[in-house]
Short mmCIF file of C-alpha atoms and ligand atoms in Angstrom, two decimals:
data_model
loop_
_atom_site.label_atom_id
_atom_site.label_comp_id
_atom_site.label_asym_id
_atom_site.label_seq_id
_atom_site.Cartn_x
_atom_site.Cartn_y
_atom_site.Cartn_z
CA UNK A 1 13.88 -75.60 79.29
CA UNK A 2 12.02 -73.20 77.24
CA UNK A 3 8.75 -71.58 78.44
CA UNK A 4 6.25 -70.14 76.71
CA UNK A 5 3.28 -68.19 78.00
CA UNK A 6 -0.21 -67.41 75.99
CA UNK A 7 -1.30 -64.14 76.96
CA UNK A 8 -3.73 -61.45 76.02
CA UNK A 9 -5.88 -59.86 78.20
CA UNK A 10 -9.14 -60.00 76.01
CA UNK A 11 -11.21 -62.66 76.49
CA UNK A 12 -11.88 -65.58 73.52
CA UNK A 13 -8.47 -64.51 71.62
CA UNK A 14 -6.93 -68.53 71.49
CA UNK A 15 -4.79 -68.61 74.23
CA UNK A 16 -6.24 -72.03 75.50
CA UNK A 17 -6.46 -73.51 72.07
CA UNK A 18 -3.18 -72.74 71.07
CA UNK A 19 -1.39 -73.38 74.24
CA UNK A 20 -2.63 -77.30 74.05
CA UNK A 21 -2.10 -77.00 70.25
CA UNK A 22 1.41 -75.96 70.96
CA UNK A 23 1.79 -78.40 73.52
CA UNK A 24 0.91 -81.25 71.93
CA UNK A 25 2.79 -80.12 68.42
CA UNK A 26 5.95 -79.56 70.91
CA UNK A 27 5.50 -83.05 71.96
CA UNK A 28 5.08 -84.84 68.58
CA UNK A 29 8.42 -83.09 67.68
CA UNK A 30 9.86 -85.01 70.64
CA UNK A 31 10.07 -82.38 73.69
CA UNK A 32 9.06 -83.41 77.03
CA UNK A 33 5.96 -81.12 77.27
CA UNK A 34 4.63 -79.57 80.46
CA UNK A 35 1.90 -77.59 80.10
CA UNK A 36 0.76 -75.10 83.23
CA UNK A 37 -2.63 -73.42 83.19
CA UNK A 38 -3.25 -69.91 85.96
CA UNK A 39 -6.70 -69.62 84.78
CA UNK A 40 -9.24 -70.82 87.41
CA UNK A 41 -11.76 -71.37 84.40
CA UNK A 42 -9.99 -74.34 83.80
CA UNK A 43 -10.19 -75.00 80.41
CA UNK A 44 -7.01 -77.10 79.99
CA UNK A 45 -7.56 -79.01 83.28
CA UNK A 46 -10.90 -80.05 81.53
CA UNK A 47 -9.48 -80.92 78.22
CA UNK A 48 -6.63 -83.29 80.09
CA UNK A 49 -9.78 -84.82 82.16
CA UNK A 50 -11.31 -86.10 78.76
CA UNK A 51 -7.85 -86.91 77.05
CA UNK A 52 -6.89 -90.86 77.19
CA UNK A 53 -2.96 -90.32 76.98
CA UNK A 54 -1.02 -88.73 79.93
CA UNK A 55 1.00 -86.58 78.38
CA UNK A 56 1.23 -83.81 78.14
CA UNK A 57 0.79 -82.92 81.87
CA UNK A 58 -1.59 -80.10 82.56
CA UNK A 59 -0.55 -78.80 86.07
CA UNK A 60 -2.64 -76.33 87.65
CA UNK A 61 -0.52 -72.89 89.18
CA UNK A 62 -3.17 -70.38 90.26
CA UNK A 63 -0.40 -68.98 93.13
CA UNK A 64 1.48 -66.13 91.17
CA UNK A 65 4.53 -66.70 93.62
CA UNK A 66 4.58 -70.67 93.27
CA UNK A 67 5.10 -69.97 89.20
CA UNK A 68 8.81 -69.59 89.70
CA UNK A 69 9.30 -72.19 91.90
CA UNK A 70 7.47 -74.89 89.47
CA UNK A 71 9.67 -73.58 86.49
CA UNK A 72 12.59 -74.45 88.45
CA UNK A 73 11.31 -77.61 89.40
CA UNK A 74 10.11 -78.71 85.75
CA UNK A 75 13.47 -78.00 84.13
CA UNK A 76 15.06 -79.71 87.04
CA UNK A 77 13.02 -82.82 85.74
CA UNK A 78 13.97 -82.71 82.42
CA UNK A 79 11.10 -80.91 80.94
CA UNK A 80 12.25 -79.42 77.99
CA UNK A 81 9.02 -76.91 76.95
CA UNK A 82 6.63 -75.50 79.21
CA UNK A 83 3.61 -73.86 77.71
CA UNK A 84 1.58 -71.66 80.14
CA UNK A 85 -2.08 -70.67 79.37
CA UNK A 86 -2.80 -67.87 81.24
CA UNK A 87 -6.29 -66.11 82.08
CA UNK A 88 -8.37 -63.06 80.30
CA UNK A 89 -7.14 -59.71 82.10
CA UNK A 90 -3.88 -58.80 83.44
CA UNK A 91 -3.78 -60.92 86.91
CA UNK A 92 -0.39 -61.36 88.86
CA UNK A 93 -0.38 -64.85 87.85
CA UNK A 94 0.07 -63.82 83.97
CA UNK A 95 2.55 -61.22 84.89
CA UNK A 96 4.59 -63.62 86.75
CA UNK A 97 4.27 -66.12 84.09
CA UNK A 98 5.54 -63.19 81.17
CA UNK A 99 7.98 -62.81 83.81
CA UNK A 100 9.80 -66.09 83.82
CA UNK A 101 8.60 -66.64 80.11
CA UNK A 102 11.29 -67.25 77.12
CA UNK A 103 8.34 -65.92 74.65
CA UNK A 104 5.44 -64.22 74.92
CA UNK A 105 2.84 -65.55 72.35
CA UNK A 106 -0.34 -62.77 72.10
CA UNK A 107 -3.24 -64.30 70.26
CA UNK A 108 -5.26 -61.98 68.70
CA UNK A 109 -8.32 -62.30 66.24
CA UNK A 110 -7.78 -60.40 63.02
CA UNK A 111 -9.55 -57.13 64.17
CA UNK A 112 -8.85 -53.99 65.29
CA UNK A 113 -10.92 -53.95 68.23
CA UNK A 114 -8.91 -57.36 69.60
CA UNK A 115 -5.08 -56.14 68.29
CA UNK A 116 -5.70 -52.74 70.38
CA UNK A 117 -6.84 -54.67 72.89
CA UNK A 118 -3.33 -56.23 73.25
CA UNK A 119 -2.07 -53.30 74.79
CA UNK A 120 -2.08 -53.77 78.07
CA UNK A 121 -0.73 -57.37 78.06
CA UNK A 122 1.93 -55.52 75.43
CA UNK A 123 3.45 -53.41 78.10
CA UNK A 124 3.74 -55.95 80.50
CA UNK A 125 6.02 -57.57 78.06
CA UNK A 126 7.85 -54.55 77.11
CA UNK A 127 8.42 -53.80 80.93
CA UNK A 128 9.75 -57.48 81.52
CA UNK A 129 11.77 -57.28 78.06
CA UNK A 130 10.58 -60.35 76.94
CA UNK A 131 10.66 -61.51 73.07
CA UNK A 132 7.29 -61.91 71.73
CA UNK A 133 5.34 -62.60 69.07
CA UNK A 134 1.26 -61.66 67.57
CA UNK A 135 -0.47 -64.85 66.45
CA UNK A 136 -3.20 -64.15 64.70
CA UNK A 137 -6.04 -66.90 65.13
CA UNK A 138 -9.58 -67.34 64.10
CA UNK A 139 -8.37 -66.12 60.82
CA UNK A 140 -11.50 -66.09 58.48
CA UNK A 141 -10.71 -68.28 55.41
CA UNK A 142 -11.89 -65.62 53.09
CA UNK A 143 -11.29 -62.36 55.03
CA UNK A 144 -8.23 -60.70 53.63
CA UNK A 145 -8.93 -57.24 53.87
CA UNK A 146 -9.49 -58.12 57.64
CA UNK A 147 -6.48 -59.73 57.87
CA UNK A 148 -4.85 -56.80 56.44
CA UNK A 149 -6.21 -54.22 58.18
CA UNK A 150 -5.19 -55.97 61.63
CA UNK A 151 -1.69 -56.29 60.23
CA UNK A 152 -2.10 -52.46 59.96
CA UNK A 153 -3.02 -51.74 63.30
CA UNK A 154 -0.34 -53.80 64.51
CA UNK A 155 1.92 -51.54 62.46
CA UNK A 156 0.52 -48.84 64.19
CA UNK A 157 1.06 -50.05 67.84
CA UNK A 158 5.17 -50.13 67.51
CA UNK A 159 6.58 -52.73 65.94
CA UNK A 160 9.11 -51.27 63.31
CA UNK A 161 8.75 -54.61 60.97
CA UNK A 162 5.78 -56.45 61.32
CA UNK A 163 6.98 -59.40 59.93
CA UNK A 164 9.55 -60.15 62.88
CA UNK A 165 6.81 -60.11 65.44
CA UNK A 166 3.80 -61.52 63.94
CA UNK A 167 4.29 -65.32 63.43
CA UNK A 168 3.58 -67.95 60.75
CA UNK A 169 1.17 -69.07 59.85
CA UNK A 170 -2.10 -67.20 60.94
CA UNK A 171 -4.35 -70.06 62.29
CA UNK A 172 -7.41 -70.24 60.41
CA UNK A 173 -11.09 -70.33 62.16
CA UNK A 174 -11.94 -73.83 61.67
CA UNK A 175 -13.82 -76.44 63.58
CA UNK A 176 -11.42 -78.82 63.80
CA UNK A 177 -10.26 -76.25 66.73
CA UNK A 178 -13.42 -77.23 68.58
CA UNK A 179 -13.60 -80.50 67.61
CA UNK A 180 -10.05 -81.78 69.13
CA UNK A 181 -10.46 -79.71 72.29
CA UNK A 182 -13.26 -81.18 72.79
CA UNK A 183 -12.30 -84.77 72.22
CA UNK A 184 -9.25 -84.20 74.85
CA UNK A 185 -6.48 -83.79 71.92
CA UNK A 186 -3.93 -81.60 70.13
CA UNK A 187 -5.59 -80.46 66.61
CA UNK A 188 -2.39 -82.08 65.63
CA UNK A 189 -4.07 -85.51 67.02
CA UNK A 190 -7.42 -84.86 65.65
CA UNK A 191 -6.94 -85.02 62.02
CA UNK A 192 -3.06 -85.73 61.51
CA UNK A 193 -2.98 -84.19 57.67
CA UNK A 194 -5.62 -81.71 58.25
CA UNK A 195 -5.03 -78.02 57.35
CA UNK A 196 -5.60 -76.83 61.40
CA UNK A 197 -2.69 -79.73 61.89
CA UNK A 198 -0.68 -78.02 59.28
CA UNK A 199 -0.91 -74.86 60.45
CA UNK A 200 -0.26 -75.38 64.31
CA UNK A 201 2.84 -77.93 63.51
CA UNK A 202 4.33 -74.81 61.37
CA UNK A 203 3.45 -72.39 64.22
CA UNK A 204 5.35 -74.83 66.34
CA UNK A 205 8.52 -74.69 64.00
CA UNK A 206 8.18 -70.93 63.28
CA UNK A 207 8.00 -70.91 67.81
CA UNK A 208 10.78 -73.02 68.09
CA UNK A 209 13.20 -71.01 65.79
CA UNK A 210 12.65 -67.88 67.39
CA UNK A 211 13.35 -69.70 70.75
CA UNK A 212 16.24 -70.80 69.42
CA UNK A 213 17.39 -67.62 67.31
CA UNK A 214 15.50 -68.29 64.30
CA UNK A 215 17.87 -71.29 63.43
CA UNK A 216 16.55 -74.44 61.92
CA UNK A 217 16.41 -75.90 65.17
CA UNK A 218 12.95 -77.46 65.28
CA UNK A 219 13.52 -80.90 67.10
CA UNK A 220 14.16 -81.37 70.47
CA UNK A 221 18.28 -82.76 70.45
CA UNK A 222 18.51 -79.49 68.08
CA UNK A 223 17.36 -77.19 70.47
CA UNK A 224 19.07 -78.07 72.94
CA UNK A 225 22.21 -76.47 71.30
CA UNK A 226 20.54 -73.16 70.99
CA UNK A 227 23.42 -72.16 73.36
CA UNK A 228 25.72 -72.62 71.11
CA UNK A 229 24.65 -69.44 68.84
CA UNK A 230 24.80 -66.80 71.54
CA UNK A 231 26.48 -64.19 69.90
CA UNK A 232 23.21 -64.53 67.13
CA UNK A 233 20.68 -61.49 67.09
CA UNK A 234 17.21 -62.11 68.72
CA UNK A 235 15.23 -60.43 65.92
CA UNK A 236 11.52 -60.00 67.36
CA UNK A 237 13.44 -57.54 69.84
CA UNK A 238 11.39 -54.47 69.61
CA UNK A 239 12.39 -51.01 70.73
CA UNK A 240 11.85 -50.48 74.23
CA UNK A 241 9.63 -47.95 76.11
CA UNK A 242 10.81 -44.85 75.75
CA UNK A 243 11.44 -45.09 80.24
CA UNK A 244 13.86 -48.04 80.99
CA UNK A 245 11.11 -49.91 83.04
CA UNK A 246 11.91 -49.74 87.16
CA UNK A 247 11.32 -52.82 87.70
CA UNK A 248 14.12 -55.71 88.86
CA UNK A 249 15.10 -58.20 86.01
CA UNK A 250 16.09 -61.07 88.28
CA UNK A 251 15.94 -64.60 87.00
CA UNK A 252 17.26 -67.82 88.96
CA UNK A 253 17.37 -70.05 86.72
CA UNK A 254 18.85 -70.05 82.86
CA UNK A 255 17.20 -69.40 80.06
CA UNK A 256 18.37 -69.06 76.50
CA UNK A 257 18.53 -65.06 77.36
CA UNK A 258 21.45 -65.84 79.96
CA UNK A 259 23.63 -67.38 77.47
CA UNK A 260 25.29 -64.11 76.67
CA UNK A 261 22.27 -62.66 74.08
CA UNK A 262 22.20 -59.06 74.19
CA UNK A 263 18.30 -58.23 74.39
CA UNK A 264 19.40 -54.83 72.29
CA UNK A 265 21.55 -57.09 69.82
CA UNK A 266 18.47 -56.86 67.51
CA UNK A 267 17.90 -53.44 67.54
N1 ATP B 301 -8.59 -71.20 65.18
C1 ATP B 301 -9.77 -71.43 65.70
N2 ATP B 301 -10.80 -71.90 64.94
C2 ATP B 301 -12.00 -72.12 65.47
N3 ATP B 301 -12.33 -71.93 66.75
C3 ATP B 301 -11.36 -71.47 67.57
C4 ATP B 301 -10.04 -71.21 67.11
N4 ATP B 301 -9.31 -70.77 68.15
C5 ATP B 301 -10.13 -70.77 69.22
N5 ATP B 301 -11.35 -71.18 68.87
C6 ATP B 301 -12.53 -71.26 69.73
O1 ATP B 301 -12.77 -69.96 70.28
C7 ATP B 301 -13.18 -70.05 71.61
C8 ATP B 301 -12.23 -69.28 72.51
O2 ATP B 301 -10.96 -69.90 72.44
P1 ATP B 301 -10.07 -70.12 73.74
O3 ATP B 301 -10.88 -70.71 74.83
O4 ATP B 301 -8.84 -70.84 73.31
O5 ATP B 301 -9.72 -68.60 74.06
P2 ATP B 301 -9.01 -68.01 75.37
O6 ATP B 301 -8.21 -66.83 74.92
O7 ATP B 301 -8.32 -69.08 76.09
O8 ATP B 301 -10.28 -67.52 76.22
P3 ATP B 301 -10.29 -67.09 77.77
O9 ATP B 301 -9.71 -65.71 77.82
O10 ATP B 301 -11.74 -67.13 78.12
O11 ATP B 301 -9.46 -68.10 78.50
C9 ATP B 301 -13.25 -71.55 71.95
O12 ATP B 301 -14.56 -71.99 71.76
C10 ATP B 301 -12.34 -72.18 70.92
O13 ATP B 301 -12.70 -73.49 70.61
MG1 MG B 302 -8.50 -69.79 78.05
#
């Protein structure tokens, strides 16, 4: 199984929209989907309450220790992606979910005010070693100087090429967003050949090949033999913090990473 947390700790960055927009672009490429939300606000609980089909499951996991325990039991049952939405701040919940996490998605509006706002959420990840990855959403459609200049403070914050840790495509601000979350479906549901469709079914590909080593591995039988490449590089690898991080790096249960990856291999 392959988990996948949304987390920034600023407020209004995508993380619920994207997180059912993965979800539901996960499961039209045939994954069994399993979506868990730590945020008390409840915004995905709500959207599953005014969706018709059952799937994906929304589960609610407010307990930062229980996190672990429901991974286990997920993959145990077959799920093959988990997407967790997590809340605005750093909580324990959202550092245990980075914790057990395969990727670290951090949404971020194209401004500097939101991509220096990742920072804190950024070192959680760094401590944990976790891959991750900048999406930038709410994307104005005529705002590329914007878009640039975020790209440039993203530069600034580490990353030694951009390109490996900011994924594809930047999500546009468009109602369609609204629309399907309100309706209680994936903006992949709401209008099948629409741009916002487009867009989140490519961030879902773009997702799924760093997951699985940036191999054309975007369907569920495929990535299932992620394994397979373990002597592959993990490019979005950044450097580390300059102080190996004190904190244990004990997982129970596989992931992709314990398949013999070197985290430094892409250094
Ligand atoms: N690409 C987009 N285009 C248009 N509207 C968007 C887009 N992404 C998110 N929104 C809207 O922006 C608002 C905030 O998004 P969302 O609730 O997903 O953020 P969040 O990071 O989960 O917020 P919180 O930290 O409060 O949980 C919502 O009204 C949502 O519909
Ligand atoms: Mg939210």
């Amino acid at each position: 199984m392959y988990t996948i947390v949304l987390a920034t700790q600023k407020g209004g960055s995508g993380k619920s929209t994207l997180a059912i927009g993965l979800a539901v672009a996960a499961q039209q490429a045939g994954h069994k989907v399993r979506v868990i939300e730590t945020d008390r606000q409840g915004t995905l609980t709500k959207w599953q309450a005014r969706r018709n089909a059952g799937e994906p499951i929304v589960e609610a996991v407010y307990d930062a220790k229980m996190i672990e325990p429901r991974l286990e039991a997920l993959a145990r049952d077959g799920v093959t992606v988990c997407v967790i939405d997590t809340g605005a701040g750093i909580t324990a919940s959202t550092t245990a979910a980075i914790r057990y996490c395969d990727l670290c998605l951090i949404p971020a509006r194209p401004s500097v005010a939101d991509i220096e706002a990742t920072a804190p959420t950024l070192s959680v990840v760094r401590a944990w070693r976790k891959p991750f990855a900048f999406v930038l959403n709410q994307a104005p459609i005529r705002g590329g100087h914007r878009i640039s200049d975020a790209t440039s403070a993203l530069d600034a914050d580490a990353p030694r090429d951009i390109a490996e840790v900011l994924a594809q495509p930047f999500i546009m601000m468009r109602n369609d967003h609204q629309d399907a979350l309100a309706a209680g479906l994936g903006v992949s549901e709401f209008d099948t050949d629409g741009k916002s469709a487009q867009e989140i079914k490519s961030l879902w590909r773009w997702t799924a090949g760093k997951l699985a080593g940036d191999h054309v591995m975007h369907e569920a039988g495929e990535l299932k033999d992620a394994s397979e490449h373990s002597d592959l590089e993990f490019p979005i690898m950044l450097t580390p913090p300059a102080e190996e991080p004190k904190l244990p790096v004990a997982r129970v249960y596989p992931t992709w990473a314990d398949n013999g990856i070197d985290w430094k291999a892409g250094l």
